[in-house]
Amino acid sequence: MAAITLIEAVNAAMAYELEHDQDVVLFGEDVGKNGGVFRATDGLQKKYGKDRVIDTPLAESMIAGLAVGMAAQGMKPIAEMQFMGFIFPAVDQIFCHAARMRHRTRGRITQPLVIRAPFGGGIHAPEHHSESTEALFSHIPGLKVVIPSNPSRAYGLMLAAIRDPDPVIFLEPKRVYRIVKHEVEDNGEEYPLEACFVDREGSDITLISWGAMMHETLQAAEKLAAEGIDAEVIDVATVSPIDMDTILESVEKTGRACIIQEAPKSGSVGSEIAAEIAEKAVLSLLAPIGRVSGYDTVMPYYRLEKQYMPNVDRILDEVRTIMEYK
C-alpha cells in the first residue's frame, strides 16, 4: 500500500486493467511516449507496448469513433480527451453511437468504453482548458458520468468504469490531481458506480458536492462545526445516474440542503439534484435549498479565475443564510 495522488491513482487503475485484461487498450493525444499532458499515462506505453498504448493524431472525433468501433467488437478501449474543452468534436460519436448502441441493437452490441478527460478550472489555463460541462453528458441516456474527488475513489471508480459494459465519461478534476495523497492498495478492488459516498455525518444540514469542490466543501464543514453547525457531507461521485436515495435519506434527516458545484448554475447537475429534493423531500425541508456554483458565463482568464470559482467563504455564507430559517 502506498500514498499516491489522484493522477497516480488513475494511472495505477489503468495499469492494473492493462495487466489483467488483454482486451483493454489505451489511446489519445500524447498518451504514449510523453505519458499524457498531465502524465496520467506515464510509463504505460513502455510497459505494455505501442500496440496497447497508442498515440493518436489531434483528432477527437476520430479518437471517439475508434473507441466506439473497438468496443463494438468486444475490446475495452480507454480514450483520452486532452482537456474537457476539446471533447466537442467527439460529441457526435459519443451521443449518437456510444450512448445508443445497446438500444439500437436491442442489447446485441454493448459499448464497454471509457472516455477520460481532465476538467474544471483552477490551474490558470485558458477557457477551453477549464470547462465544467458535466451536465451536457449527464443529460444523455446511455452514458454514465463519473467524477472522482480523491485518489482512493479515482482508483476504485476507474476500475469500475473500465469493467462496466456501457460507456462511461470519466472526468478528472485536474485542480486536485496532486494536492492530496491517500493510502491506496493496488489490489484491483473497484468502487461501485451509481453510488454516493457520505464523507461526513451530521444532523443540521446536508452539503452535496463532487469532484474538486469536495475539498472546499469539507473545509467548510469543519469551519461550520466550530460554529455549532453539524454538516453532513455527500460526495455524489457519479453524476449520472445520481444516487438520489442516499441524498434524500440525508436531507430527510437534516431538513436542509446546500449543493456546491464548479459548473455554471443554470441547467446544471446541481439544478437536477435540487429539483429531485424539492419533488421528493419537500415535506422534510426546514429551509429553501441552497446552491453555490460557478456563474453563467465563460470561465474567465486566470486573473479573474478565483472570483469565478466557488470557495469556502461562499459556502459558509450560503449555509448561514439557510440556517436562519427555523
mmCIF file of C-alpha atoms in Angstrom:
data_model
loop_
_atom_site.group_PDB
_atom_site.id
_atom_site.type_symbol
_atom_site.label_atom_id
_atom_site.label_comp_id
_atom_site.label_asym_id
_atom_site.label_seq_id
_atom_site.Cartn_x
_atom_site.Cartn_y
_atom_site.Cartn_z
ATOM 1 C CA MET A 1 0.000 0.000 0.000
ATOM 2 C CA ALA A 2 1.383 3.386 -0.996
ATOM 3 C CA ALA A 3 0.359 7.020 -0.588
ATOM 4 C CA ILE A 4 -0.470 8.285 -4.071
ATOM 5 C CA THR A 5 -2.065 11.312 -5.708
ATOM 6 C CA LEU A 6 -5.277 11.292 -7.724
ATOM 7 C CA ILE A 7 -3.431 11.251 -11.036
ATOM 8 C CA GLU A 8 -1.208 8.411 -9.849
ATOM 9 C CA ALA A 9 -4.346 6.517 -8.815
ATOM 10 C CA VAL A 10 -5.796 6.897 -12.320
ATOM 11 C CA ASN A 11 -2.528 5.597 -13.754
ATOM 12 C CA ALA A 12 -2.459 2.653 -11.337
ATOM 13 C CA ALA A 13 -6.031 1.621 -12.157
ATOM 14 C CA MET A 14 -5.405 1.703 -15.900
ATOM 15 C CA ALA A 15 -2.167 -0.233 -15.434
ATOM 16 C CA TYR A 16 -3.990 -2.875 -13.394
ATOM 17 C CA GLU A 17 -6.545 -3.432 -16.107
ATOM 18 C CA LEU A 18 -3.942 -3.421 -18.890
ATOM 19 C CA GLU A 19 -2.056 -6.085 -16.927
ATOM 20 C CA HIS A 20 -5.045 -8.298 -16.191
ATOM 21 C CA ASP A 21 -7.289 -7.889 -19.251
ATOM 22 C CA GLN A 22 -5.838 -8.215 -22.746
ATOM 23 C CA ASP A 23 -8.935 -6.574 -24.249
ATOM 24 C CA VAL A 24 -8.055 -3.230 -22.628
ATOM 25 C CA VAL A 25 -6.346 -0.666 -24.860
ATOM 26 C CA LEU A 26 -5.495 2.962 -24.198
ATOM 27 C CA PHE A 27 -5.139 5.752 -26.735
ATOM 28 C CA GLY A 28 -5.229 9.518 -27.165
ATOM 29 C CA GLU A 29 -3.107 12.536 -27.915
ATOM 30 C CA ASP A 30 0.397 12.265 -26.385
ATOM 31 C CA VAL A 31 -0.619 9.405 -24.053
ATOM 32 C CA GLY A 32 2.200 7.117 -25.164
ATOM 33 C CA LYS A 33 5.726 8.467 -25.454
ATOM 34 C CA ASN A 34 5.017 11.619 -23.442
ATOM 35 C CA GLY A 35 2.754 9.948 -20.871
ATOM 36 C CA GLY A 36 -0.038 12.484 -21.333
ATOM 37 C CA VAL A 37 -0.132 16.236 -20.842
ATOM 38 C CA PHE A 38 -0.582 15.720 -17.076
ATOM 39 C CA ARG A 39 1.411 12.432 -17.029
ATOM 40 C CA ALA A 40 -1.667 10.336 -16.273
ATOM 41 C CA THR A 41 -0.399 7.623 -18.607
ATOM 42 C CA ASP A 42 3.278 7.936 -17.715
ATOM 43 C CA GLY A 43 5.212 4.706 -18.224
ATOM 44 C CA LEU A 44 2.293 2.697 -19.616
ATOM 45 C CA GLN A 45 3.456 2.544 -23.228
ATOM 46 C CA LYS A 46 6.936 1.468 -22.177
ATOM 47 C CA LYS A 47 5.458 -1.349 -20.083
ATOM 48 C CA TYR A 48 2.603 -2.528 -22.325
ATOM 49 C CA GLY A 49 3.834 -1.588 -25.779
ATOM 50 C CA LYS A 50 2.761 0.626 -28.646
ATOM 51 C CA ASP A 51 0.032 -1.798 -29.717
ATOM 52 C CA ARG A 52 -1.916 -1.253 -26.487
ATOM 53 C CA VAL A 53 -0.968 2.311 -25.501
ATOM 54 C CA ILE A 54 -1.332 4.284 -28.695
ATOM 55 C CA ASP A 55 -0.520 7.873 -29.627
ATOM 56 C CA THR A 56 -3.175 9.342 -31.935
ATOM 57 C CA PRO A 57 -3.362 12.418 -34.167
ATOM 58 C CA LEU A 58 -5.044 15.574 -32.863
ATOM 59 C CA ALA A 59 -8.486 14.351 -33.920
ATOM 60 C CA GLU A 60 -11.029 13.980 -31.139
ATOM 61 C CA SER A 61 -13.833 12.744 -33.399
ATOM 62 C CA MET A 62 -11.552 10.001 -34.687
ATOM 63 C CA ILE A 63 -10.489 9.069 -31.141
ATOM 64 C CA ALA A 64 -14.102 8.653 -30.031
ATOM 65 C CA GLY A 65 -15.087 6.845 -33.223
ATOM 66 C CA LEU A 66 -12.180 4.442 -32.802
ATOM 67 C CA ALA A 67 -13.363 3.734 -29.255
ATOM 68 C CA VAL A 68 -16.909 3.035 -30.484
ATOM 69 C CA GLY A 69 -15.673 0.621 -33.145
ATOM 70 C CA MET A 70 -13.317 -1.219 -30.821
ATOM 71 C CA ALA A 71 -15.959 -1.545 -28.108
ATOM 72 C CA ALA A 72 -18.490 -2.870 -30.619
ATOM 73 C CA GLN A 73 -16.042 -5.692 -31.385
ATOM 74 C CA GLY A 74 -15.553 -6.677 -27.751
ATOM 75 C CA MET A 75 -12.492 -4.658 -26.816
ATOM 76 C CA LYS A 76 -12.365 -2.299 -23.821
ATOM 77 C CA PRO A 77 -10.913 0.994 -25.028
ATOM 78 C CA ILE A 78 -9.883 3.865 -22.762
ATOM 79 C CA ALA A 79 -9.813 7.047 -24.852
ATOM 80 C CA GLU A 80 -8.325 10.273 -23.533
ATOM 81 C CA MET A 81 -9.500 13.739 -24.467
ATOM 82 C CA GLN A 82 -6.613 16.017 -23.592
ATOM 83 C CA PHE A 83 -8.946 18.589 -21.991
ATOM 84 C CA MET A 84 -12.704 18.681 -21.410
ATOM 85 C CA GLY A 85 -12.970 21.704 -23.704
ATOM 86 C CA PHE A 86 -11.607 19.652 -26.601
ATOM 87 C CA ILE A 87 -14.305 16.975 -26.374
ATOM 88 C CA PHE A 88 -16.917 18.715 -28.528
ATOM 89 C CA PRO A 89 -15.721 17.361 -31.922
ATOM 90 C CA ALA A 90 -16.238 13.886 -30.391
ATOM 91 C CA VAL A 91 -19.789 14.546 -29.230
ATOM 92 C CA ASP A 92 -21.427 13.065 -32.352
ATOM 93 C CA GLN A 93 -19.671 9.727 -31.833
ATOM 94 C CA ILE A 94 -20.388 9.719 -28.078
ATOM 95 C CA PHE A 95 -24.021 10.891 -28.151
ATOM 96 C CA CYS A 96 -25.208 9.274 -31.385
ATOM 97 C CA HIS A 97 -23.332 5.992 -31.277
ATOM 98 C CA ALA A 98 -21.671 5.070 -27.962
ATOM 99 C CA ALA A 99 -24.706 6.061 -25.888
ATOM 100 C CA ARG A 100 -27.245 4.469 -28.263
ATOM 101 C CA MET A 101 -25.570 1.261 -29.424
ATOM 102 C CA ARG A 102 -27.131 -1.026 -26.817
ATOM 103 C CA HIS A 103 -30.609 0.361 -27.574
ATOM 104 C CA ARG A 104 -30.043 0.426 -31.339
ATOM 105 C CA THR A 105 -29.045 -3.242 -31.453
ATOM 106 C CA ARG A 106 -31.592 -4.391 -28.814
ATOM 107 C CA GLY A 107 -28.744 -5.349 -26.496
ATOM 108 C CA ARG A 108 -26.768 -7.334 -29.070
ATOM 109 C CA ILE A 109 -23.840 -4.883 -29.081
ATOM 110 C CA THR A 110 -22.622 -3.043 -25.988
ATOM 111 C CA GLN A 111 -20.075 -0.270 -25.546
ATOM 112 C CA PRO A 112 -17.607 -1.118 -22.755
ATOM 113 C CA LEU A 113 -15.556 2.039 -23.262
ATOM 114 C CA VAL A 114 -14.222 4.867 -21.131
ATOM 115 C CA ILE A 115 -13.724 8.452 -22.297
ATOM 116 C CA ARG A 116 -11.306 10.197 -19.929
ATOM 117 C CA ALA A 117 -10.908 13.963 -19.723
ATOM 118 C CA PRO A 118 -9.232 16.368 -17.297
ATOM 119 C CA PHE A 119 -11.823 19.015 -16.473
ATOM 120 C CA GLY A 120 -12.532 22.073 -14.366
ATOM 121 C CA GLY A 121 -10.667 25.258 -13.584
ATOM 122 C CA GLY A 122 -8.173 26.365 -11.014
ATOM 123 C CA ILE A 123 -4.882 25.884 -12.877
ATOM 124 C CA HIS A 124 -4.647 29.290 -14.636
ATOM 125 C CA ALA A 125 -5.418 27.840 -18.056
ATOM 126 C CA PRO A 126 -7.400 29.385 -20.948
ATOM 127 C CA GLU A 127 -11.147 28.844 -21.051
ATOM 128 C CA HIS A 128 -11.123 25.809 -23.374
ATOM 129 C CA HIS A 129 -8.965 24.088 -20.761
ATOM 130 C CA SER A 130 -11.185 24.951 -17.783
ATOM 131 C CA GLU A 131 -14.782 23.955 -18.504
ATOM 132 C CA SER A 132 -17.070 22.098 -16.111
ATOM 133 C CA THR A 133 -19.678 20.865 -18.577
ATOM 134 C CA GLU A 134 -20.624 17.577 -16.937
ATOM 135 C CA ALA A 135 -24.331 18.445 -17.267
ATOM 136 C CA LEU A 136 -24.164 18.104 -21.059
ATOM 137 C CA PHE A 137 -23.178 14.457 -20.763
ATOM 138 C CA SER A 138 -25.395 13.762 -17.754
ATOM 139 C CA HIS A 139 -28.391 14.627 -19.935
ATOM 140 C CA ILE A 140 -27.740 11.809 -22.432
ATOM 141 C CA PRO A 141 -29.425 8.442 -21.755
ATOM 142 C CA GLY A 142 -26.987 5.562 -22.070
ATOM 143 C CA LEU A 143 -23.970 7.361 -20.604
ATOM 144 C CA LYS A 144 -22.608 7.129 -17.085
ATOM 145 C CA VAL A 145 -20.715 10.209 -15.903
ATOM 146 C CA VAL A 146 -18.194 9.771 -13.094
ATOM 147 C CA ILE A 147 -16.168 12.435 -11.269
ATOM 148 C CA PRO A 148 -13.750 11.240 -8.548
ATOM 149 C CA SER A 149 -12.793 13.614 -5.757
ATOM 150 C CA ASN A 150 -9.759 11.904 -4.222
ATOM 151 C CA PRO A 151 -7.134 9.245 -5.003
ATOM 152 C CA SER A 152 -8.878 6.228 -3.492
ATOM 153 C CA ARG A 153 -12.094 6.978 -5.371
ATOM 154 C CA ALA A 154 -10.203 7.676 -8.582
ATOM 155 C CA TYR A 155 -8.622 4.214 -8.370
ATOM 156 C CA GLY A 156 -11.786 2.292 -7.489
ATOM 157 C CA LEU A 157 -14.105 4.179 -9.823
ATOM 158 C CA MET A 158 -11.708 3.940 -12.784
ATOM 159 C CA LEU A 159 -11.564 0.162 -12.337
ATOM 160 C CA ALA A 160 -15.358 0.019 -12.260
ATOM 161 C CA ALA A 161 -15.619 2.273 -15.314
ATOM 162 C CA ILE A 162 -13.297 0.091 -17.398
ATOM 163 C CA ARG A 163 -15.175 -3.064 -16.386
ATOM 164 C CA ASP A 164 -18.637 -1.591 -16.992
ATOM 165 C CA PRO A 165 -20.419 -2.921 -20.101
ATOM 166 C CA ASP A 166 -21.683 0.536 -21.043
ATOM 167 C CA PRO A 167 -19.915 3.810 -21.918
ATOM 168 C CA VAL A 168 -18.525 5.874 -19.053
ATOM 169 C CA ILE A 169 -17.416 9.512 -19.228
ATOM 170 C CA PHE A 170 -14.683 9.742 -16.596
ATOM 171 C CA LEU A 171 -13.955 13.360 -15.692
ATOM 172 C CA GLU A 172 -10.810 14.023 -13.672
ATOM 173 C CA PRO A 173 -10.694 17.291 -11.662
ATOM 174 C CA LYS A 174 -7.222 18.426 -12.615
ATOM 175 C CA ARG A 175 -7.036 21.073 -9.893
ATOM 176 C CA VAL A 176 -6.729 18.278 -7.337
ATOM 177 C CA TYR A 177 -4.558 15.921 -9.385
ATOM 178 C CA ARG A 178 -1.667 16.380 -6.939
ATOM 179 C CA ILE A 179 -2.887 18.281 -3.869
ATOM 180 C CA VAL A 180 -3.650 15.290 -1.637
ATOM 181 C CA LYS A 181 -2.392 11.726 -1.194
ATOM 182 C CA HIS A 182 -4.273 8.645 0.004
ATOM 183 C CA GLU A 183 -3.071 5.223 1.005
ATOM 184 C CA VAL A 184 -4.335 3.074 -1.865
ATOM 185 C CA GLU A 185 -3.765 -0.648 -2.156
ATOM 186 C CA ASP A 186 -3.256 -1.671 -5.785
ATOM 187 C CA ASN A 187 -5.395 -4.782 -5.454
ATOM 188 C CA GLY A 188 -7.935 -4.320 -8.252
ATOM 189 C CA GLU A 189 -10.812 -3.609 -5.874
ATOM 190 C CA GLU A 190 -13.369 -1.395 -7.564
ATOM 191 C CA TYR A 191 -15.823 1.082 -6.054
ATOM 192 C CA PRO A 192 -19.489 0.939 -7.035
ATOM 193 C CA LEU A 193 -20.703 3.201 -9.783
ATOM 194 C CA GLU A 194 -24.087 4.872 -9.282
ATOM 195 C CA ALA A 195 -23.410 5.389 -5.577
ATOM 196 C CA CYS A 196 -22.871 8.469 -3.431
ATOM 197 C CA PHE A 197 -20.398 8.487 -0.536
ATOM 198 C CA VAL A 198 -21.147 10.048 2.848
ATOM 199 C CA ASP A 199 -17.829 11.649 3.794
ATOM 200 C CA ARG A 200 -19.014 13.293 6.994
ATOM 201 C CA GLU A 201 -22.079 12.565 9.058
ATOM 202 C CA GLY A 202 -24.100 15.414 10.506
ATOM 203 C CA SER A 203 -27.560 16.424 11.688
ATOM 204 C CA ASP A 204 -28.138 20.089 10.800
ATOM 205 C CA ILE A 205 -27.622 20.406 7.024
ATOM 206 C CA THR A 206 -26.607 18.246 4.049
ATOM 207 C CA LEU A 207 -23.789 19.579 1.860
ATOM 208 C CA ILE A 208 -23.749 17.923 -1.567
ATOM 209 C CA SER A 209 -20.840 18.177 -3.987
ATOM 210 C CA TRP A 210 -18.495 16.244 -6.278
ATOM 211 C CA GLY A 211 -15.042 16.463 -7.857
ATOM 212 C CA ALA A 212 -12.636 19.187 -6.819
ATOM 213 C CA MET A 213 -15.292 21.131 -4.922
ATOM 214 C CA MET A 214 -15.441 18.355 -2.331
ATOM 215 C CA HIS A 215 -12.264 19.778 -0.828
ATOM 216 C CA GLU A 216 -13.773 23.225 -0.210
ATOM 217 C CA THR A 217 -16.991 21.594 0.965
ATOM 218 C CA LEU A 218 -15.214 19.508 3.590
ATOM 219 C CA GLN A 219 -13.199 22.528 4.730
ATOM 220 C CA ALA A 220 -16.426 24.499 5.094
ATOM 221 C CA ALA A 221 -17.968 21.673 7.128
ATOM 222 C CA GLU A 222 -15.097 21.836 9.597
ATOM 223 C CA LYS A 223 -15.487 25.603 9.974
ATOM 224 C CA LEU A 224 -19.239 25.209 10.437
ATOM 225 C CA ALA A 225 -18.622 22.667 13.197
ATOM 226 C CA ALA A 226 -16.700 25.343 15.085
ATOM 227 C CA GLU A 227 -19.843 27.492 14.865
ATOM 228 C CA GLY A 228 -22.033 24.693 16.216
ATOM 229 C CA ILE A 229 -23.468 23.676 12.827
ATOM 230 C CA ASP A 230 -23.220 19.927 12.233
ATOM 231 C CA ALA A 231 -22.991 19.366 8.473
ATOM 232 C CA GLU A 232 -23.348 16.054 6.668
ATOM 233 C CA VAL A 233 -21.216 15.941 3.516
ATOM 234 C CA ILE A 234 -22.060 13.803 0.482
ATOM 235 C CA ASP A 235 -19.751 13.131 -2.460
ATOM 236 C CA VAL A 236 -22.051 12.408 -5.414
ATOM 237 C CA ALA A 237 -19.151 10.822 -7.405
ATOM 238 C CA THR A 238 -21.407 9.509 -10.217
ATOM 239 C CA VAL A 239 -23.384 12.468 -11.522
ATOM 240 C CA SER A 240 -25.326 10.307 -13.976
ATOM 241 C CA PRO A 241 -27.191 8.326 -12.871
ATOM 242 C CA ILE A 242 -27.371 10.040 -9.476
ATOM 243 C CA ASP A 243 -27.849 8.008 -6.319
ATOM 244 C CA MET A 244 -30.774 10.098 -5.092
ATOM 245 C CA ASP A 245 -31.698 7.574 -2.393
ATOM 246 C CA THR A 246 -28.595 8.450 -0.363
ATOM 247 C CA ILE A 247 -29.143 12.184 -0.859
ATOM 248 C CA LEU A 248 -32.836 12.068 0.055
ATOM 249 C CA GLU A 249 -32.177 9.955 3.137
ATOM 250 C CA SER A 250 -29.701 12.563 4.344
ATOM 251 C CA VAL A 251 -31.952 15.546 3.592
ATOM 252 C CA GLU A 252 -34.879 13.887 5.357
ATOM 253 C CA LYS A 253 -32.622 13.576 8.400
ATOM 254 C CA THR A 254 -31.140 17.082 8.399
ATOM 255 C CA GLY A 255 -34.029 19.071 6.891
ATOM 256 C CA ARG A 256 -31.687 21.337 4.933
ATOM 257 C CA ALA A 257 -29.590 21.054 1.776
ATOM 258 C CA CYS A 258 -26.887 23.045 0.031
ATOM 259 C CA ILE A 259 -25.406 21.952 -3.313
ATOM 260 C CA ILE A 260 -21.887 23.055 -4.247
ATOM 261 C CA GLN A 261 -20.570 22.828 -7.801
ATOM 262 C CA GLU A 262 -17.991 24.495 -10.023
ATOM 263 C CA ALA A 263 -20.206 24.437 -13.120
ATOM 264 C CA PRO A 264 -22.495 27.301 -14.180
ATOM 265 C CA LYS A 265 -25.715 27.403 -12.196
ATOM 266 C CA SER A 266 -28.395 27.188 -14.894
ATOM 267 C CA GLY A 267 -29.363 23.769 -16.221
ATOM 268 C CA SER A 268 -26.743 22.048 -14.113
ATOM 269 C CA VAL A 269 -26.370 18.779 -12.223
ATOM 270 C CA GLY A 270 -26.964 20.833 -9.088
ATOM 271 C CA SER A 271 -30.254 22.053 -10.538
ATOM 272 C CA GLU A 272 -31.375 18.459 -11.105
ATOM 273 C CA ILE A 273 -30.469 17.450 -7.550
ATOM 274 C CA ALA A 274 -32.337 20.472 -6.175
ATOM 275 C CA ALA A 275 -35.404 19.586 -8.262
ATOM 276 C CA GLU A 276 -35.350 15.972 -7.055
ATOM 277 C CA ILE A 277 -35.120 17.106 -3.427
ATOM 278 C CA ALA A 278 -37.977 19.582 -3.927
ATOM 279 C CA GLU A 279 -40.090 16.916 -5.614
ATOM 280 C CA LYS A 280 -39.478 14.045 -3.212
ATOM 281 C CA ALA A 281 -38.463 15.534 0.135
ATOM 282 C CA VAL A 282 -40.205 18.895 0.286
ATOM 283 C CA LEU A 283 -42.125 17.968 3.424
ATOM 284 C CA SER A 284 -38.828 17.315 5.202
ATOM 285 C CA LEU A 285 -37.312 20.685 4.331
ATOM 286 C CA LEU A 286 -36.965 23.313 7.051
ATOM 287 C CA ALA A 287 -35.478 25.899 4.666
ATOM 288 C CA PRO A 288 -35.067 26.635 0.952
ATOM 289 C CA ILE A 289 -32.454 24.580 -0.889
ATOM 290 C CA GLY A 290 -29.184 26.466 -1.291
ATOM 291 C CA ARG A 291 -26.832 26.408 -4.273
ATOM 292 C CA VAL A 292 -23.244 27.625 -4.553
ATOM 293 C CA SER A 293 -21.900 27.420 -8.078
ATOM 294 C CA GLY A 294 -19.903 28.994 -10.847
ATOM 295 C CA TYR A 295 -21.526 31.762 -12.828
ATOM 296 C CA ASP A 296 -23.472 31.601 -16.094
ATOM 297 C CA THR A 297 -20.556 32.855 -18.111
ATOM 298 C CA VAL A 298 -17.443 31.558 -19.802
ATOM 299 C CA MET A 299 -14.691 30.628 -17.352
ATOM 300 C CA PRO A 300 -12.554 33.805 -17.183
ATOM 301 C CA TYR A 301 -8.811 34.025 -17.663
ATOM 302 C CA TYR A 302 -6.580 33.435 -14.675
ATOM 303 C CA ARG A 303 -6.737 36.958 -13.179
ATOM 304 C CA LEU A 304 -10.460 36.522 -12.502
ATOM 305 C CA GLU A 305 -10.467 32.764 -12.036
ATOM 306 C CA LYS A 306 -10.650 32.945 -8.242
ATOM 307 C CA GLN A 307 -13.637 35.273 -8.461
ATOM 308 C CA TYR A 308 -15.464 32.701 -10.603
ATOM 309 C CA MET A 309 -14.659 29.601 -8.566
ATOM 310 C CA PRO A 310 -16.805 28.814 -5.515
ATOM 311 C CA ASN A 311 -14.798 28.990 -2.298
ATOM 312 C CA VAL A 312 -15.143 28.214 1.385
ATOM 313 C CA ASP A 313 -16.428 31.689 2.265
ATOM 314 C CA ARG A 314 -19.234 31.493 -0.307
ATOM 315 C CA ILE A 315 -20.266 28.095 1.052
ATOM 316 C CA LEU A 316 -20.251 29.410 4.627
ATOM 317 C CA ASP A 317 -22.353 32.439 3.678
ATOM 318 C CA GLU A 318 -24.957 30.272 1.928
ATOM 319 C CA VAL A 319 -25.164 27.791 4.799
ATOM 320 C CA ARG A 320 -25.552 30.570 7.378
ATOM 321 C CA THR A 321 -28.414 32.011 5.313
ATOM 322 C CA ILE A 322 -30.110 28.602 5.170
ATOM 323 C CA MET A 323 -29.671 28.105 8.914
ATOM 324 C CA GLU A 324 -31.525 31.358 9.647
ATOM 325 C CA TYR A 325 -34.767 29.540 8.776
ATOM 326 C CA LYS A 326 -36.143 27.789 11.854
#
